[in-house]
CSV table of N, CA and C in Angstrom, one decimal:
chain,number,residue,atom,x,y,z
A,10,UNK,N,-25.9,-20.8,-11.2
A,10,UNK,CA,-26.1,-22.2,-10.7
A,10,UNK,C,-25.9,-22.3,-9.2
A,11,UNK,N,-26.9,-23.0,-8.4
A,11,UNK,CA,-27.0,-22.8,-6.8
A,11,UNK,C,-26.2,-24.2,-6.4
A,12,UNK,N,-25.9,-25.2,-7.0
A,12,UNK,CA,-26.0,-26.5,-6.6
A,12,UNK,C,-24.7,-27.1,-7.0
A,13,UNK,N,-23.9,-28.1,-6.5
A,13,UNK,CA,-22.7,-28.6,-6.8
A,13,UNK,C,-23.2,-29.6,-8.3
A,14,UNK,N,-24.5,-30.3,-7.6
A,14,UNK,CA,-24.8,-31.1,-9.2
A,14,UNK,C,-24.8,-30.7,-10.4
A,15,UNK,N,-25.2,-29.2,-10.2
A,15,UNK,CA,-25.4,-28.1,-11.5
A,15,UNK,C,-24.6,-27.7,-11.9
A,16,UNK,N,-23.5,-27.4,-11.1
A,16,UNK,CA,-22.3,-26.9,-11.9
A,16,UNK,C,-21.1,-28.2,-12.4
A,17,UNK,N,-21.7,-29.3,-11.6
A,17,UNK,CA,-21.0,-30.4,-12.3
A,17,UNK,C,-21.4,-31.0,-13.7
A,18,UNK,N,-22.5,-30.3,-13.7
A,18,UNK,CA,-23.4,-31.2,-15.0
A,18,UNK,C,-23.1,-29.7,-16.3
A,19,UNK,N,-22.4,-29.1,-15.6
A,19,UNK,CA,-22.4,-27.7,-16.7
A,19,UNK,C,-21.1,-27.7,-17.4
A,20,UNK,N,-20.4,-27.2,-18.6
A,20,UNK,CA,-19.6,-26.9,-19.4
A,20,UNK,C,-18.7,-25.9,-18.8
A,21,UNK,N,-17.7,-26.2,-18.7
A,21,UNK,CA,-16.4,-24.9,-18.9
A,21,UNK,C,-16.8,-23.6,-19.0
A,22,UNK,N,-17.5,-23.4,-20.0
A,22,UNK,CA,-18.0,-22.1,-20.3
A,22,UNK,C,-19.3,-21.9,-19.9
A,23,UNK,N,-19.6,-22.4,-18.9
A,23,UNK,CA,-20.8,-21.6,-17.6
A,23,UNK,C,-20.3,-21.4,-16.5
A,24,UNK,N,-19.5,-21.5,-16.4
A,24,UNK,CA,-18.5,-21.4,-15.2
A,24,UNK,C,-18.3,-19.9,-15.2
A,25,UNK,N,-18.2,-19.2,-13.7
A,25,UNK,CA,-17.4,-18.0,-13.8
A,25,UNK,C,-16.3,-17.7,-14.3
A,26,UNK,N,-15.7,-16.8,-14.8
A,26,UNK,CA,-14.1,-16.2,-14.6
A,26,UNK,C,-13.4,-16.3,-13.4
A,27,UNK,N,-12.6,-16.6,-13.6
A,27,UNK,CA,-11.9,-16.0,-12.2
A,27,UNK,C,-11.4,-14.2,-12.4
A,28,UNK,N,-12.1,-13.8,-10.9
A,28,UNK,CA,-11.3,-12.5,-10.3
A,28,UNK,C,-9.8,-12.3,-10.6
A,29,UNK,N,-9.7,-11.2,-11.6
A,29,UNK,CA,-8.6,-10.9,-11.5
A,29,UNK,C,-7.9,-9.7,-10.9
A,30,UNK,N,-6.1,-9.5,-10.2
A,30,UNK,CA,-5.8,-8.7,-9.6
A,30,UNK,C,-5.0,-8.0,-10.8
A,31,UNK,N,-6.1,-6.5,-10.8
A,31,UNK,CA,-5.3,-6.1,-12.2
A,31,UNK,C,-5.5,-4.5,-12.1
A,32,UNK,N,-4.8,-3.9,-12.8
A,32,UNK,CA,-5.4,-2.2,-12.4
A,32,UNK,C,-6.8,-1.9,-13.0
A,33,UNK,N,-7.5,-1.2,-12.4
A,33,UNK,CA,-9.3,-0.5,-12.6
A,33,UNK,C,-9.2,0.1,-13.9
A,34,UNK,N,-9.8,0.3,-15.0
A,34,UNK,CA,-10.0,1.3,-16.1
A,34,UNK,C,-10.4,2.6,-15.2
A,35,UNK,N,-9.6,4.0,-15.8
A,35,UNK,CA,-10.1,4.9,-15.4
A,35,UNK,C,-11.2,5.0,-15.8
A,36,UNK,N,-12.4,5.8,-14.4
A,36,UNK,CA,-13.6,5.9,-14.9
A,36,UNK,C,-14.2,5.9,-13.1
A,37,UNK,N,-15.3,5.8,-13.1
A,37,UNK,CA,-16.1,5.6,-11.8
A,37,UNK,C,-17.0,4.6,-11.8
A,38,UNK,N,-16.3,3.5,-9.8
A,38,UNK,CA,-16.6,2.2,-9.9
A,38,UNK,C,-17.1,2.1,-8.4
A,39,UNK,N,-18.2,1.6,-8.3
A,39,UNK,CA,-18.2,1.3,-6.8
A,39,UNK,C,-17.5,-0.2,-6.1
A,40,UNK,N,-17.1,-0.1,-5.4
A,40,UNK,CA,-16.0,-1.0,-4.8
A,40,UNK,C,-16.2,-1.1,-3.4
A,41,UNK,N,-15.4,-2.4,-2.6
A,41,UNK,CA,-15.3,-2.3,-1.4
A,41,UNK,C,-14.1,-1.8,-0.8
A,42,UNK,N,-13.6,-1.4,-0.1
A,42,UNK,CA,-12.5,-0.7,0.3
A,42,UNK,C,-12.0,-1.4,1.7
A,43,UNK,N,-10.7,-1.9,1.8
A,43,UNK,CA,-10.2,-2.3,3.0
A,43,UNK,C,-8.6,-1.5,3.2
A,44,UNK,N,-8.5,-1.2,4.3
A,44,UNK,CA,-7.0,-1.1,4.5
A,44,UNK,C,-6.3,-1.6,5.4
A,45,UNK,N,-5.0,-1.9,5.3
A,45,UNK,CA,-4.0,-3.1,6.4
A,45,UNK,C,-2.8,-2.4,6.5
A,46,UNK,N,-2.2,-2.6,7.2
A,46,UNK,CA,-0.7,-2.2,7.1
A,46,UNK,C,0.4,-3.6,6.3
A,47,UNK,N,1.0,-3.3,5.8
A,47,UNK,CA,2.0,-3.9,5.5
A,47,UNK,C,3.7,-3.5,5.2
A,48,UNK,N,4.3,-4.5,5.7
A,48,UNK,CA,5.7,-4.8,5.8
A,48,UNK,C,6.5,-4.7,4.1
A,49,UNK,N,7.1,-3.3,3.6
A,49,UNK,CA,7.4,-3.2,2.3
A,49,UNK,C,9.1,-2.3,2.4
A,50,UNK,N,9.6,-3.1,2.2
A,50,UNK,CA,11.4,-2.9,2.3
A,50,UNK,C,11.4,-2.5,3.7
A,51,UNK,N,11.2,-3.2,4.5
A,51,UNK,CA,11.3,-2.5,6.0
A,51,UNK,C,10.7,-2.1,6.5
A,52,UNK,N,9.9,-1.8,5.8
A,52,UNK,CA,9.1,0.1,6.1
A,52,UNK,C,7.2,-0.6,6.8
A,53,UNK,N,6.8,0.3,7.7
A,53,UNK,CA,5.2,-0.1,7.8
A,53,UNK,C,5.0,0.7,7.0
A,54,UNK,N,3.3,0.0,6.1
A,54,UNK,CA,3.1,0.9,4.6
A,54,UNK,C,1.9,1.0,4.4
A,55,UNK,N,0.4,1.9,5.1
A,55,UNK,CA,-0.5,1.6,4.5
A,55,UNK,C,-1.0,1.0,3.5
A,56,UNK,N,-1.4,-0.2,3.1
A,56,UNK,CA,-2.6,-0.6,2.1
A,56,UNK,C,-3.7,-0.5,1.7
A,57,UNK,N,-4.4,0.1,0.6
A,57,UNK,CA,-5.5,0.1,0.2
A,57,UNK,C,-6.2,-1.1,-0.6
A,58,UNK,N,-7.0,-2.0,-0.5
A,58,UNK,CA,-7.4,-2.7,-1.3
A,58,UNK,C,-8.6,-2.5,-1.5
A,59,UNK,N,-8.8,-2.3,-3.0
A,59,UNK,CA,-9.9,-2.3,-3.8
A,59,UNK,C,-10.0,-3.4,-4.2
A,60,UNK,N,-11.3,-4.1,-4.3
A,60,UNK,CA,-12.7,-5.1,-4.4
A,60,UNK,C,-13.8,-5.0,-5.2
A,61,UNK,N,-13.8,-4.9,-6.6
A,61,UNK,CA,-14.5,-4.2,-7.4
A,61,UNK,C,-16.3,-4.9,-7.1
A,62,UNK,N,-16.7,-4.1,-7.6
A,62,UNK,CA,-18.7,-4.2,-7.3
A,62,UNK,C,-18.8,-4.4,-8.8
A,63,UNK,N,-18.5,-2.9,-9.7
A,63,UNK,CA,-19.3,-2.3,-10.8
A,63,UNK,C,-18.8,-1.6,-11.3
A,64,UNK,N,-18.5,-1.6,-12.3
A,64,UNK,CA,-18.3,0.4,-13.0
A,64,UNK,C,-19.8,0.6,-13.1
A,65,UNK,N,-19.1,2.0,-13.3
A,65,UNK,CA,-20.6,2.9,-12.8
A,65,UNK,C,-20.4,3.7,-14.3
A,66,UNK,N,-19.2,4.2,-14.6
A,66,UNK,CA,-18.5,5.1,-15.6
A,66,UNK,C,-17.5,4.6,-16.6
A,67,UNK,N,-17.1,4.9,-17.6
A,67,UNK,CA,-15.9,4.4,-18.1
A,67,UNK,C,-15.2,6.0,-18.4
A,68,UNK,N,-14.0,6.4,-18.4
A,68,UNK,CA,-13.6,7.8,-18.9
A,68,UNK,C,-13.3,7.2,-20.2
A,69,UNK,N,-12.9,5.9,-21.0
A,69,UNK,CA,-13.0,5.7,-22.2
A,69,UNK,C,-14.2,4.4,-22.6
A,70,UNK,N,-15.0,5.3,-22.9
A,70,UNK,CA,-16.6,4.2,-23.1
A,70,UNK,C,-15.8,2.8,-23.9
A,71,UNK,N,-14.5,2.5,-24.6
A,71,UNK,CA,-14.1,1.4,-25.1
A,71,UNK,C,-13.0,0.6,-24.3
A,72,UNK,N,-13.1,0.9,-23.3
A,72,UNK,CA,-12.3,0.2,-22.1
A,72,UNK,C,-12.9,-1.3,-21.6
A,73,UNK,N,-12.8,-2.2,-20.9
A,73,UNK,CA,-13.4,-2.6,-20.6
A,73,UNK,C,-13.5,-2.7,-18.7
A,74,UNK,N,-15.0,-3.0,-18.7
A,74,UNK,CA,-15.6,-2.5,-17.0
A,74,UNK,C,-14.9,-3.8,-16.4
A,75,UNK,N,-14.4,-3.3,-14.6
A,75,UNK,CA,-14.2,-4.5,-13.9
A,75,UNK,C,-15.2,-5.2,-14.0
A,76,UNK,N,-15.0,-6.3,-13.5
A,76,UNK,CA,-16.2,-7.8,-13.1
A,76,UNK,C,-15.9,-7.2,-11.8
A,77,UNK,N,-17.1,-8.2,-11.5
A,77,UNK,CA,-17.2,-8.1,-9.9
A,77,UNK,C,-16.3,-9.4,-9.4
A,78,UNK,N,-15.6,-8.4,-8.1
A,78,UNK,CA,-14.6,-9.5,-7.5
A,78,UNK,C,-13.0,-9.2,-8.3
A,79,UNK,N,-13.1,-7.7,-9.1
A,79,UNK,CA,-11.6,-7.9,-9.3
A,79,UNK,C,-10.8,-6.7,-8.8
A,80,UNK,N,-9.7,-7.0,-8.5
A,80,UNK,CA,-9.3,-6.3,-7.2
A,80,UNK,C,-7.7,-5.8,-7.6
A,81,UNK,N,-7.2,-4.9,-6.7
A,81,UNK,CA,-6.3,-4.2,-6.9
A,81,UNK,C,-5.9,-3.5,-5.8
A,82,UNK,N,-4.9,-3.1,-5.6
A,82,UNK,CA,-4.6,-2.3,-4.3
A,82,UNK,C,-3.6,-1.2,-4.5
A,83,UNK,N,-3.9,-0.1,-3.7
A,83,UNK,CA,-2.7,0.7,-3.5
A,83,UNK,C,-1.9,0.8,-2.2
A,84,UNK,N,-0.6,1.2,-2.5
A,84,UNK,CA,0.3,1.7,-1.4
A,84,UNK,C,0.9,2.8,-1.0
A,85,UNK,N,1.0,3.5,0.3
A,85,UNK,CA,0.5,4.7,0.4
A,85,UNK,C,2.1,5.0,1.5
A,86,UNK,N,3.5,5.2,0.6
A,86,UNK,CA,4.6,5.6,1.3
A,86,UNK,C,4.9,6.8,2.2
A,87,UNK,N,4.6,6.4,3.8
A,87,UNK,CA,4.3,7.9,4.2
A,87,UNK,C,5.7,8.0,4.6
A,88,UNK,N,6.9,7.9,4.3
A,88,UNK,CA,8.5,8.4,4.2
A,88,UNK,C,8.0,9.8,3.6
A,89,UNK,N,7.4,10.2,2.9
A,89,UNK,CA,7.6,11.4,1.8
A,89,UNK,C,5.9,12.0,1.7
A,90,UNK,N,6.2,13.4,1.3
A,90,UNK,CA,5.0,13.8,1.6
A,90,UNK,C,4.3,13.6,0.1
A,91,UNK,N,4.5,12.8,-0.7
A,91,UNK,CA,3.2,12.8,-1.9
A,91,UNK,C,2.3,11.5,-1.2
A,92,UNK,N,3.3,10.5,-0.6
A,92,UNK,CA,2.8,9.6,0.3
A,92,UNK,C,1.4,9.6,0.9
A,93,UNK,N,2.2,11.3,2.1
A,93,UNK,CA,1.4,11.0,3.2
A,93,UNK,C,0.2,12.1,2.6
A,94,UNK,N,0.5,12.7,1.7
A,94,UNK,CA,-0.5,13.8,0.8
A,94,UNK,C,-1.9,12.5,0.0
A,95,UNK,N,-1.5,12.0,-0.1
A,95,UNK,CA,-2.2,10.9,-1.0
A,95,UNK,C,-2.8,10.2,0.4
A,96,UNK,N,-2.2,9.6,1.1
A,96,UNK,CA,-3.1,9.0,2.0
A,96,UNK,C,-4.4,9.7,2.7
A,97,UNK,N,-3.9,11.2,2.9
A,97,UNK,CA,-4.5,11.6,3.8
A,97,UNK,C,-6.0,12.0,2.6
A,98,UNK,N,-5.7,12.0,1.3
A,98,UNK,CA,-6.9,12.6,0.8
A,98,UNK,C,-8.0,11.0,0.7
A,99,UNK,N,-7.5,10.1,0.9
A,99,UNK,CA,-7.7,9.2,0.7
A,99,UNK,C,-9.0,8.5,2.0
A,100,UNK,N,-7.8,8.6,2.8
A,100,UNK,CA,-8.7,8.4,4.3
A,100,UNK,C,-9.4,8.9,5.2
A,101,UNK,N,-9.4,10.5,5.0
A,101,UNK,CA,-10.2,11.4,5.2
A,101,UNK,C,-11.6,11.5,5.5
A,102,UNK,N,-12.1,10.8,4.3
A,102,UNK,CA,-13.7,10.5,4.3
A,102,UNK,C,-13.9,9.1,4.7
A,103,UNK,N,-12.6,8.3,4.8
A,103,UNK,CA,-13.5,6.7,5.6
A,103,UNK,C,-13.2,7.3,7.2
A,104,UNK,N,-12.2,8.0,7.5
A,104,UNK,CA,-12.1,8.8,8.8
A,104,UNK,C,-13.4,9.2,9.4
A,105,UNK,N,-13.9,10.3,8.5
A,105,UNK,CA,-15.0,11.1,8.8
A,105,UNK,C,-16.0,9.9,9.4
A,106,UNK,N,-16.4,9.0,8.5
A,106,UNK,CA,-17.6,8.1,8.8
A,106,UNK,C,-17.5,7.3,10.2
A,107,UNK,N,-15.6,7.1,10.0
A,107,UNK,CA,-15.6,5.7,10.9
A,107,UNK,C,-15.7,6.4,11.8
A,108,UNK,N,-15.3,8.0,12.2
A,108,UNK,CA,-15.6,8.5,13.5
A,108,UNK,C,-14.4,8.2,14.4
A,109,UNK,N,-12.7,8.5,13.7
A,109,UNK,CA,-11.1,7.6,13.9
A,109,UNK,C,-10.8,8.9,14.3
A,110,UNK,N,-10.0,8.9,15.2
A,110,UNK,CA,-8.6,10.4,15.2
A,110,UNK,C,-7.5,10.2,14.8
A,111,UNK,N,-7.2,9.1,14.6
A,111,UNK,CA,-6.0,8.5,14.4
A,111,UNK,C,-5.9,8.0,13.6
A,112,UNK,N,-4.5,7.5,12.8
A,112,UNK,CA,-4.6,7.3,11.5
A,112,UNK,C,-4.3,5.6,11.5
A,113,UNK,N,-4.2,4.7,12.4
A,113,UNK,CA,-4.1,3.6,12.9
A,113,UNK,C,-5.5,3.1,13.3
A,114,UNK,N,-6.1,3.9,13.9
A,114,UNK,CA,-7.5,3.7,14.0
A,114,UNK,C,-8.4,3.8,12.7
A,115,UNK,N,-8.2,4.5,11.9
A,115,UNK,CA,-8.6,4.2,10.8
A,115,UNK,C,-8.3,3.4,9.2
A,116,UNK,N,-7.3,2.7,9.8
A,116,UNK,CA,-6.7,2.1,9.3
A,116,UNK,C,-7.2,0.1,9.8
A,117,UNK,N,-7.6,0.1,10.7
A,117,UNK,CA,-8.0,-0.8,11.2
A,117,UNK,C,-8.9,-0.8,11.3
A,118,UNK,N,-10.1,0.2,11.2
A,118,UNK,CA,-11.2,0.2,11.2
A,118,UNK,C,-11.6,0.4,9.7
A,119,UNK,N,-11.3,0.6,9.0
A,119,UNK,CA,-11.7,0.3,7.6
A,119,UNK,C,-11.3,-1.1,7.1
A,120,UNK,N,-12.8,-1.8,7.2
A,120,UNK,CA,-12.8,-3.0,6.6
A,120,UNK,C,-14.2,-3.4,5.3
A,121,UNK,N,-13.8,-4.1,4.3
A,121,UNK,CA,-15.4,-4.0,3.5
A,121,UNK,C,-15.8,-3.1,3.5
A,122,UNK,N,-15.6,-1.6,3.0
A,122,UNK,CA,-16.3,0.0,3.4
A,122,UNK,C,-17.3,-0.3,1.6
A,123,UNK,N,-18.4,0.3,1.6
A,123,UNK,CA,-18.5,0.1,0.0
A,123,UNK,C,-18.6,1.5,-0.1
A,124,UNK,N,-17.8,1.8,-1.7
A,124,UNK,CA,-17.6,3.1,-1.6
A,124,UNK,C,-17.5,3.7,-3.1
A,125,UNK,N,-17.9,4.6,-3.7
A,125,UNK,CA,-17.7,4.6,-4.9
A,125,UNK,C,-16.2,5.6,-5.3
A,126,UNK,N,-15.3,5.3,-6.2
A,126,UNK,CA,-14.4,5.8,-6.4
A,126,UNK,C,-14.2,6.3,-7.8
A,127,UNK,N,-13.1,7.7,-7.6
A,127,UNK,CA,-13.1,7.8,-9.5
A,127,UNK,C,-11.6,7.9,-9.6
A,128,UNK,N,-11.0,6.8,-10.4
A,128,UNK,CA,-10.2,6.6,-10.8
A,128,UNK,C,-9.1,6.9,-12.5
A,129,UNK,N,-8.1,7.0,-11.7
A,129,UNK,CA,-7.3,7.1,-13.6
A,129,UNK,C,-6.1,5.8,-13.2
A,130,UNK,N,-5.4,6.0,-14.6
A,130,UNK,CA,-4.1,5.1,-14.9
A,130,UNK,C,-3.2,5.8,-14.7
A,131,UNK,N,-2.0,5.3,-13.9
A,131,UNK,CA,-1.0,6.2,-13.7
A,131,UNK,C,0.5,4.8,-14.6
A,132,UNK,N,1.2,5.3,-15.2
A,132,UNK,CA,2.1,4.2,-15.9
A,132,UNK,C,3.6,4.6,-15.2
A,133,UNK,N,3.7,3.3,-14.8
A,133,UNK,CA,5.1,2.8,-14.0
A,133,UNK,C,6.2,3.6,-14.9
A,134,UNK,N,6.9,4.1,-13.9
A,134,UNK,CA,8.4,5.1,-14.4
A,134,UNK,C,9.0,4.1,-15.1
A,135,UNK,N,9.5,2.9,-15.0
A,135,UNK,CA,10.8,2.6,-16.0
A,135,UNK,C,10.0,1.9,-17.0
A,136,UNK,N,8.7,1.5,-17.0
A,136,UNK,CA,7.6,0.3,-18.0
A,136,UNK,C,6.6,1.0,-18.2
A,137,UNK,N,6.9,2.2,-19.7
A,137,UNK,CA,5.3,2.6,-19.7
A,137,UNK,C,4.6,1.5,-20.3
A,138,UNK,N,4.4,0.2,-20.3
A,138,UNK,CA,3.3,-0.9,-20.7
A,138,UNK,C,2.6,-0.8,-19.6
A,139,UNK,N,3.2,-0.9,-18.2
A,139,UNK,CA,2.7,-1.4,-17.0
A,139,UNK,C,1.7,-0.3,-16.4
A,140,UNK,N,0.9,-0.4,-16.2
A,140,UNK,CA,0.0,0.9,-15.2
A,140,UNK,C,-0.5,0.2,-14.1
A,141,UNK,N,-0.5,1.5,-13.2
A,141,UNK,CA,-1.3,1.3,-12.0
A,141,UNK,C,-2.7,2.1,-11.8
A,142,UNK,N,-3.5,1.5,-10.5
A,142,UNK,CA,-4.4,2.5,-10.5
A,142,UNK,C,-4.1,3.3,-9.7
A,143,UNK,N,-5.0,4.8,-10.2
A,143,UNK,CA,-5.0,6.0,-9.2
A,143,UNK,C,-6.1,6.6,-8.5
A,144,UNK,N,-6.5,6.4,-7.5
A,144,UNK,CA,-7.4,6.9,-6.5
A,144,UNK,C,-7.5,8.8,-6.2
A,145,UNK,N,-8.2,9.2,-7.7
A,145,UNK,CA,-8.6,10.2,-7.4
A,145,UNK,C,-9.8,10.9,-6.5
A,146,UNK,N,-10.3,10.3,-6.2
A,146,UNK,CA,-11.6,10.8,-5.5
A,146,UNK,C,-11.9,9.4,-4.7
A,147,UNK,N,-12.4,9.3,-3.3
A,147,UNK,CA,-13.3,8.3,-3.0
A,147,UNK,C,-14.4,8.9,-2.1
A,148,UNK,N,-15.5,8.3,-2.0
A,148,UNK,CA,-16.6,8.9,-1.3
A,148,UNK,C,-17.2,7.5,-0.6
A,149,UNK,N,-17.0,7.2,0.7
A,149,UNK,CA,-18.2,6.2,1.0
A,149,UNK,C,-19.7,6.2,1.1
A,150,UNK,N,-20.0,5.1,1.0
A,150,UNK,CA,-21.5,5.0,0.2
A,150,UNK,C,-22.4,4.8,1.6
């Protein structure tokens, strides 16, 4: 629907969903990719935010695919080296493109990247209900 009239004159249920902030089904999704720094117990903390497009893949065909517009982020504790081991596999290839030496420089220069990524579930230490996502692979597009 293009028009305010049209979606005035429509039902509840023509309406989009709303975007939800929720972890990705493992699988491969192309996405937008942004990173920020943020302020987390003190600490400056790389951010990743994923911006879903599409799944591309499911690793369980009975999962269900993001919608477009649902989003999720990681954070990338460089106190410790799984942190900075994870970041660096991470930023590597938006480095390479953005043409960064620096890890601030590419940290700010990654904004809206579209990029396709392959992801798993990783489940929170004290709440195995709760999962996060895991950024095994990303490649910009």
């Amino acid at each position: 629907m293009s028009n305010i009239d049209d979606l005035l004159d429509a039902t509840l249920d023509d309406l989009e969903d709303l975007p939800e902030f929720k972890p990705f089904p493992a699988g491969v999704h192309r996405v937008l990719v942004s990173f920020a720094l943020k302020e987390i117990n003190k600490a400056t903390t790389p951010e990743l935010t994923l911006k879903g497009i599409e799944t591309l893949e499911l690793a369980d065909p009975s999962a269900e695919p993001l919608k477009e517009g649902d989003s999720t982020s990681i954070i990338f504790k460089l106190d410790n080296e799984y942190g900075q081991g994870k970041f660096k596999k991470i930023a590597a290839p938006i480095a390479a493109v953005l043409g960064t030496t620096t890890n601030r420089e590419t940290i700010e220069g990654c904004k809206d990247m579209e990029c396709i990524i392959i992801t798993s579930l990783r489940p929170d230490k004290n709440d195995k209900d709760k999962f996060y996502t895991n950024v095994k692979e990303l490649n910009v597009v």
